[in-house]
Tab-separated table of C-alpha atoms in Angstrom:
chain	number	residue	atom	x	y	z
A	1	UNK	CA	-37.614	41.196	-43.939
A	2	UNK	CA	-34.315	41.274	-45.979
A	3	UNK	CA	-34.227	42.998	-49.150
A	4	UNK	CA	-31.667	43.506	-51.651
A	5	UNK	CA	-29.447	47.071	-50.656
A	6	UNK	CA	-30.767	50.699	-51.498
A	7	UNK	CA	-30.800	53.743	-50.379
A	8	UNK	CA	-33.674	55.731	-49.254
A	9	UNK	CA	-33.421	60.061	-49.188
A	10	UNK	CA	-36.239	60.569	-46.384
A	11	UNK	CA	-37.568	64.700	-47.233
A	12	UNK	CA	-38.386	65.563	-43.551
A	13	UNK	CA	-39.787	69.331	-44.102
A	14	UNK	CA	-40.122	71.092	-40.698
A	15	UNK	CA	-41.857	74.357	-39.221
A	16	UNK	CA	-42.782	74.256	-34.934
A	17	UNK	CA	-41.866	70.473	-34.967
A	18	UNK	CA	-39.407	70.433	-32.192
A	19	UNK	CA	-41.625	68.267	-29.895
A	20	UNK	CA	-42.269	65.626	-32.676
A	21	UNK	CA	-39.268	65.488	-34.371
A	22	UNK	CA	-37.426	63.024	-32.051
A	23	UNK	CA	-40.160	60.936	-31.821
A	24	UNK	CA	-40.311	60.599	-35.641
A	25	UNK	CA	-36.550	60.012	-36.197
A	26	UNK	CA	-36.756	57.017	-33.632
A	27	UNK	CA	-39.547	55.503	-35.620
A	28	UNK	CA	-37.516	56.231	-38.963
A	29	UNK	CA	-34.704	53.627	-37.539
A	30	UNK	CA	-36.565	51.774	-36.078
A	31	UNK	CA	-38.440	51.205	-39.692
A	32	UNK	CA	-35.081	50.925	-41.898
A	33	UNK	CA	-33.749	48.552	-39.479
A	34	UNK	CA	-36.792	46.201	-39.780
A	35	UNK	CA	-36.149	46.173	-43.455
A	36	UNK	CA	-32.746	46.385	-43.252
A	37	UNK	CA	-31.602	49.398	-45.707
A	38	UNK	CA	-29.895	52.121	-45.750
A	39	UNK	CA	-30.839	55.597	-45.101
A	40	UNK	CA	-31.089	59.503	-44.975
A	41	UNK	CA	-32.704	61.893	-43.228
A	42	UNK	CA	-33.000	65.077	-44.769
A	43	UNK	CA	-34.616	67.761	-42.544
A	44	UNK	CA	-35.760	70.622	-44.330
A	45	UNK	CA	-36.288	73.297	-41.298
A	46	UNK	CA	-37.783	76.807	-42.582
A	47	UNK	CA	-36.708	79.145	-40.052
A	48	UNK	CA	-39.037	77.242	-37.118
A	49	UNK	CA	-39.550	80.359	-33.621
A	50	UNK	CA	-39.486	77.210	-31.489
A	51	UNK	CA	-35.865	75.817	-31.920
A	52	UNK	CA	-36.728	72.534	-34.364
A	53	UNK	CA	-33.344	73.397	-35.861
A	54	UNK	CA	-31.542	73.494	-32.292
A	55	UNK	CA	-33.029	69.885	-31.732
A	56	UNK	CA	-32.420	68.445	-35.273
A	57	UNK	CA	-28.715	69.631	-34.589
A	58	UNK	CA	-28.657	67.549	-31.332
A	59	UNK	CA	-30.183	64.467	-33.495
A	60	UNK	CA	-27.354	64.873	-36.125
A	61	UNK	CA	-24.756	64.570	-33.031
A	62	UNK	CA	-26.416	61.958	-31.634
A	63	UNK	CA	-26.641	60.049	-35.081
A	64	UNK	CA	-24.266	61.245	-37.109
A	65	UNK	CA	-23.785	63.803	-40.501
A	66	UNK	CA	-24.647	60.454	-42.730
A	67	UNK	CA	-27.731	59.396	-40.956
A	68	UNK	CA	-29.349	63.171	-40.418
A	69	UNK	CA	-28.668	65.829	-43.065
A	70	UNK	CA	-29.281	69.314	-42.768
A	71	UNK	CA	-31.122	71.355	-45.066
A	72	UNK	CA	-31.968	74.808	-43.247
A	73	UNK	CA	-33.442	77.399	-45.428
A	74	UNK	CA	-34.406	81.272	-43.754
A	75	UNK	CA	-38.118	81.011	-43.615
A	76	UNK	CA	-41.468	79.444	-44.979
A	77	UNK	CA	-41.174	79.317	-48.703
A	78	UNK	CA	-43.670	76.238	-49.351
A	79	UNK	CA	-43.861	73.113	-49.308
A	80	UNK	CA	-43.001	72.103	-52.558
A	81	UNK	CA	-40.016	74.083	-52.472
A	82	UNK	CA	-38.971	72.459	-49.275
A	83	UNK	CA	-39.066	68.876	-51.199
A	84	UNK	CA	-36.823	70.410	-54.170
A	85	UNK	CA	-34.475	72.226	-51.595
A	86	UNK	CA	-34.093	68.953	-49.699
A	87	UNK	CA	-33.526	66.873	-52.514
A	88	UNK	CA	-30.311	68.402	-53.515
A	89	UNK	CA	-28.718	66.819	-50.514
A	90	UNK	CA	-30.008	63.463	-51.233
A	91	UNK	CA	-27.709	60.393	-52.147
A	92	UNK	CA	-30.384	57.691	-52.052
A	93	UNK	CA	-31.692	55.424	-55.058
A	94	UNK	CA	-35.345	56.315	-53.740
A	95	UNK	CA	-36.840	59.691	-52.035
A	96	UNK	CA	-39.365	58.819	-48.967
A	97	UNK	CA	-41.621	61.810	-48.174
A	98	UNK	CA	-43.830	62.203	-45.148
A	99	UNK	CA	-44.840	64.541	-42.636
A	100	UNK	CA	-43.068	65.333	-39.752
A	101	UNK	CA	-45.808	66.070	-36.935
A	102	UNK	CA	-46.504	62.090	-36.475
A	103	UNK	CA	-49.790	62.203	-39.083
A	104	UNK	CA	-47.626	59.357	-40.518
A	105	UNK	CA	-46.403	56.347	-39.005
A	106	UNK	CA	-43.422	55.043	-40.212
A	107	UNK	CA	-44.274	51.554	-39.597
A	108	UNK	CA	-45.839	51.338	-42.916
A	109	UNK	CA	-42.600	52.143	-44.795
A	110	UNK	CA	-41.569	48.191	-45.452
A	111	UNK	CA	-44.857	47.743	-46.720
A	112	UNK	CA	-44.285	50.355	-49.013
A	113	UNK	CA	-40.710	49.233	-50.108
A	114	UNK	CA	-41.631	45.815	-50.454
A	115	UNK	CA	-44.995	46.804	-52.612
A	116	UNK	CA	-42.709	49.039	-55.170
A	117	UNK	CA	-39.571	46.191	-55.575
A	118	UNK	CA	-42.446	43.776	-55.912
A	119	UNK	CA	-44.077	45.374	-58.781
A	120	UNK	CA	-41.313	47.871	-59.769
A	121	UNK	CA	-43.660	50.945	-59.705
A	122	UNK	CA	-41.974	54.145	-59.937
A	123	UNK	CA	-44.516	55.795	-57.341
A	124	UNK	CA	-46.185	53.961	-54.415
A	125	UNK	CA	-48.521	56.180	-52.509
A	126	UNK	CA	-49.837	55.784	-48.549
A	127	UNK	CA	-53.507	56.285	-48.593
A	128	UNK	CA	-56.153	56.339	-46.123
A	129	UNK	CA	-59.111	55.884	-48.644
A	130	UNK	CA	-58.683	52.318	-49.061
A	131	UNK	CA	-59.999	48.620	-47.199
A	132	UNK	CA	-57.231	48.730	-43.962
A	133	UNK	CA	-56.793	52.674	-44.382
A	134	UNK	CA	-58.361	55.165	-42.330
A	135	UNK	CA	-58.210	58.426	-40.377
A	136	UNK	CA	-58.187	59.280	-36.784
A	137	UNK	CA	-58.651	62.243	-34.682
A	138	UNK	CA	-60.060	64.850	-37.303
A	139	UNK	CA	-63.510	66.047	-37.012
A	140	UNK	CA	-66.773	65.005	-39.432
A	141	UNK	CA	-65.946	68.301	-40.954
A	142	UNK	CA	-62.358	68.018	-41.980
A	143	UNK	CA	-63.176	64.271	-42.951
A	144	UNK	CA	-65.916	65.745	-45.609
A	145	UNK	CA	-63.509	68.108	-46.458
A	146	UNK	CA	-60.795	65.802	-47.303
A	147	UNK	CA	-62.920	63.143	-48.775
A	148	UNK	CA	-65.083	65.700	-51.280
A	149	UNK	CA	-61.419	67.276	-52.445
A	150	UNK	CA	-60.430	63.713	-53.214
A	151	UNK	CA	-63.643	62.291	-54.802
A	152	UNK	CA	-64.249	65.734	-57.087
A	153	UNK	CA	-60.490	64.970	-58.075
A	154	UNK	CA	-61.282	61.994	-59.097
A	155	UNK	CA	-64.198	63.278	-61.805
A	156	UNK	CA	-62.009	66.366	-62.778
A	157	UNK	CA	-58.337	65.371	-62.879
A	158	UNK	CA	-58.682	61.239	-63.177
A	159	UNK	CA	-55.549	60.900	-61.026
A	160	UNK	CA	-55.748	56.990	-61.017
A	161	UNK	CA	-55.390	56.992	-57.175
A	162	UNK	CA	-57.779	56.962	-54.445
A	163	UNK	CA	-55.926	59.332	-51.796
A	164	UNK	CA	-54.847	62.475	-53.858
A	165	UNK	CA	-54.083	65.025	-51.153
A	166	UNK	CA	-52.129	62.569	-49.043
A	167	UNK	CA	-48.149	63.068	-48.686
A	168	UNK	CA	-46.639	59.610	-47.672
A	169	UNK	CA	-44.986	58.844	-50.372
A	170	UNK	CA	-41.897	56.770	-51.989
A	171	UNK	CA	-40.758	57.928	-55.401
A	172	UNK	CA	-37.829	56.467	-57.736
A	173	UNK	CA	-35.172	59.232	-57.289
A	174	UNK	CA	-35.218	59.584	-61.293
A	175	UNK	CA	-38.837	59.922	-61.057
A	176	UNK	CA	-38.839	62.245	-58.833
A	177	UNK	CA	-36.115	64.672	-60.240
A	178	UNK	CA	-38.057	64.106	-63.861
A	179	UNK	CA	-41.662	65.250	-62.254
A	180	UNK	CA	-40.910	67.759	-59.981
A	181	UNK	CA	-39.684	70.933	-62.471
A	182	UNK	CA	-42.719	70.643	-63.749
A	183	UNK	CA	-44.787	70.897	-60.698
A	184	UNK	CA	-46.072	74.922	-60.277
A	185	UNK	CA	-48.150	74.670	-56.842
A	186	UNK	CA	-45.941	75.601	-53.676
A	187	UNK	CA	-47.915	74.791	-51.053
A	188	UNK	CA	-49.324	71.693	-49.634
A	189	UNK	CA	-51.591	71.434	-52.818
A	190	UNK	CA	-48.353	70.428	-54.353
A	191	UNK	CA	-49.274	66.729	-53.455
A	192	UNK	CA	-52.191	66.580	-55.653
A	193	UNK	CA	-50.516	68.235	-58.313
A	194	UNK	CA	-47.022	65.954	-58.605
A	195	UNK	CA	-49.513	62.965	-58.728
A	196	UNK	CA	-51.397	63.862	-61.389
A	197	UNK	CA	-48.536	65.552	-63.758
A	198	UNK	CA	-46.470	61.649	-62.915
A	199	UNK	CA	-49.851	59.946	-64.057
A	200	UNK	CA	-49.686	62.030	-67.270
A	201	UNK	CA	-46.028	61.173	-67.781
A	202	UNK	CA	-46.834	57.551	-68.066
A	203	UNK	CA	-44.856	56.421	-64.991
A	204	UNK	CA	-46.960	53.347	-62.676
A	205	UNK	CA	-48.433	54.349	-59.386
A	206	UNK	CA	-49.260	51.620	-56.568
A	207	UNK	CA	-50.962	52.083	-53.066
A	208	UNK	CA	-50.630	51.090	-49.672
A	209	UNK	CA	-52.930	51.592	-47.421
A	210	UNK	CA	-51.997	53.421	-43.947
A	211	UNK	CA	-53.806	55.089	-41.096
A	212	UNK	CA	-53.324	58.568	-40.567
A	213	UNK	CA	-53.356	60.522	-37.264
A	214	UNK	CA	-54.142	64.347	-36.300
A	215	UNK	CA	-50.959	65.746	-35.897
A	216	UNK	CA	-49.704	65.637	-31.943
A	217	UNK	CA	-48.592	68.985	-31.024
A	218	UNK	CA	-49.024	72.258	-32.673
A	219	UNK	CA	-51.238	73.524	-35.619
A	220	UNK	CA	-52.676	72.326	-39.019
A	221	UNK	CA	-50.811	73.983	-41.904
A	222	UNK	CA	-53.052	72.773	-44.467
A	223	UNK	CA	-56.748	75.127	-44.497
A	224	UNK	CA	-59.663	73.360	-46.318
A	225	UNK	CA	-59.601	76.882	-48.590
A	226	UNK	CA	-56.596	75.717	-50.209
A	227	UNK	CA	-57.855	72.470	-50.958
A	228	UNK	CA	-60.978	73.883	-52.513
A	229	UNK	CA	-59.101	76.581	-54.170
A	230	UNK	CA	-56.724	73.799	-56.211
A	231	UNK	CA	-59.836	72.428	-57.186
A	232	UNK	CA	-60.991	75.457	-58.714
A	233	UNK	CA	-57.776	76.158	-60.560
A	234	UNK	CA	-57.198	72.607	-61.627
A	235	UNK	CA	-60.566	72.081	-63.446
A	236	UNK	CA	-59.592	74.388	-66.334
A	237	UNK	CA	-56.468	73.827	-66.419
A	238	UNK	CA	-56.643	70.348	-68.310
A	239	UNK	CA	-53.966	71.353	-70.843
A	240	UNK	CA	-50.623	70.606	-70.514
A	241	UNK	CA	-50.095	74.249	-69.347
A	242	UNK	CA	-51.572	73.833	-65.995
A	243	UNK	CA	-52.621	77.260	-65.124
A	244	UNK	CA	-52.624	76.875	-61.605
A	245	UNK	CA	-52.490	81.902	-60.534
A	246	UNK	CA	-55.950	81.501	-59.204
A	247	UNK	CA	-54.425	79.733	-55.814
A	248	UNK	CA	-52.419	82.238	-55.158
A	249	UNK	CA	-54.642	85.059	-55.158
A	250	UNK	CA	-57.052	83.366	-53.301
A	251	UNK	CA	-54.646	82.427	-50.518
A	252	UNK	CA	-55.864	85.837	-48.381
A	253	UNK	CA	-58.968	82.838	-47.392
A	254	UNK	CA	-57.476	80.213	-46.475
A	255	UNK	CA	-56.451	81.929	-42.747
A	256	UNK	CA	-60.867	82.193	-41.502
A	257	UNK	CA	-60.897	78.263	-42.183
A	258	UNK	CA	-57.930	76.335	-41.054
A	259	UNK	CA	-58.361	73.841	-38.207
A	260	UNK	CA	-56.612	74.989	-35.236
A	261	UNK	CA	-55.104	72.197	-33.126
A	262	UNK	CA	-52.968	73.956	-30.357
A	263	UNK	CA	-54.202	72.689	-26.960
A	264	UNK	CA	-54.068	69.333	-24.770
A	265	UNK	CA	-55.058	68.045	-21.877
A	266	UNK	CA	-52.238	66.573	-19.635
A	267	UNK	CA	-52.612	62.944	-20.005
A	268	UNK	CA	-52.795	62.442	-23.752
A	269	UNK	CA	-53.781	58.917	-25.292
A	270	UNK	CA	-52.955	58.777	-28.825
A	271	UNK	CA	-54.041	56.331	-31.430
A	272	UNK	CA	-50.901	56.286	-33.636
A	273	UNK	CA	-51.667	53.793	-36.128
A	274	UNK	CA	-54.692	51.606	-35.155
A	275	UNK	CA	-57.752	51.822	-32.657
A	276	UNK	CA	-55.360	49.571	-30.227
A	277	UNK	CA	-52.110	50.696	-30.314
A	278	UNK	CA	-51.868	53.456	-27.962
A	279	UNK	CA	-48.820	56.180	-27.782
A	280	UNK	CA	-48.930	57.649	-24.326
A	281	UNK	CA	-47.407	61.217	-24.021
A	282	UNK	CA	-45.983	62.303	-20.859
A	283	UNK	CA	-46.244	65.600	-19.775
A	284	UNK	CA	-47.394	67.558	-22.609
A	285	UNK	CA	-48.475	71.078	-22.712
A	286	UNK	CA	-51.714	71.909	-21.174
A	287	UNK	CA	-54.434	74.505	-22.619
């Protein structure tokens, strides 16, 4: 699928994602060479206790300083602050954000590229809500979760987008560097936040729809208390002000309701992107 030349900044933020990270960064090329573009990695590591830095270092060798950019920082200092730390390194024409611990399949990038040249959106979002989208591996709990944050969104914020909390995401660099000193939230509730302040500034918004799968190794960082908490602060904070204090001193909660995800069996079958494709992991930790 040939398109016409530009550059794509890919925000990799990382904490404990030394098993995953190679695995990601093959799929990356593997997804920029389908469509035939060039690209940047930027990996944003916060200080990760089990060597993610030591093995992006080893990628950069093995790829080279243009391909795999380094953007250490000392320690965890949010999410959203990851994606403006990261973004100073960037040289691309677009900014490509996703998660690192394999939630998100890079396959659906072209899709994505093609959708925003197609219709010249400034924003195309990934989203699981939608006919062809869907979830795997979380529980009915963190499904309700998930889909109550996004549908009470909907009545409170009108985001114009079915998938608010997701975080696969291509953005117009301009775009992006326009909407983001304005966004307050740190954490992972940045992502509904960045939407709905870019919906407000009158720039278009398009969807694709992709599958998402539990992360592989590791734990969730996101707890449904933060979630729930946004939701709380957003709903009077319609004015342009966007009060958002009340997360942060609610944040104490979120630790008695995060999903822990930490152990395996040996022999793991994953469903990466679709009930029959199958990513078989050899040797992986045991509980």
């Amino acid at each position: 699928m040939a398109l016409r030349s530009s550059k794509y900044s890919v925000l990799l933020p990382t904490y404990n994602e030394a098993a995953n990270l190679p695995i990601m960064i093959s799929l990356l090329m593997k997804a920029f060479e389908e469509v035939d573009q060039d690209f940047e990695v930027i990996i944003v590591d916060d200080n990760s206790p089990d060597g993610t830095l030591a093995v992006a270092k080893e990628l950069q060798r093995a790829y080279g300083k243009e391909r795999i950019v380094l953007a250490p920082r000392e320690g965890k200092l949010g999410l959203g602050t990851a994606y403006v730390h990261g973004s100073k390194f960037a040289t691309g024409d677009f900014v490509l954000i996703l998660d690192a611990d394999l939630s998100h399949h890079p396959k659906f990038i072209p899709k994505m590229i093609s959708k925003q040249r197609n219709e010249k959106l400034d924003i195309v979002a990934g989203t699981r809500y939608v006919s062809q989208g869907g979830v795997y591996g979380w529980n009915l709990k963190r499904k309700l979760i998930s889909r109550g944050a996004n549908f009470i969104a909907q009545i409170v914020l009108r985001p114009g987008v079915n998938d608010l909390t997701g975080s696969f995401r291509l953005y117009r660099r301009d775009v992006f560097d326009r909407v983001m000193p304005t966004v307050l939230s740190r954490g992972y509730t940045f992502q509904m936040e960045i939407i709905v302040r870019a919906k407000r500034m009158g720039y278009t918004i398009g969807e694709v729809p992709i599958t998402f799968v539990d992360r592989l190794f590791g734990e969730s960082k996101l707890g449904s208390m933060e979630i729930v908490q946004y939701l709380l602060a957003s709903g009077t904070s319609l004015s342009p002000s966007w009060h958002v204090e009340p997360l942060y001193l609610l944040k104490t909660q979120r630790a008695q309701s995060e999903e822990r995800t930490t152990t395996w069996n040996a022999k793991v079958y994953v469903y990466l992107v679709e009930a029959n494709e199958k990513l078989v992991l050899k040797n992986t930790p045991s509980s």
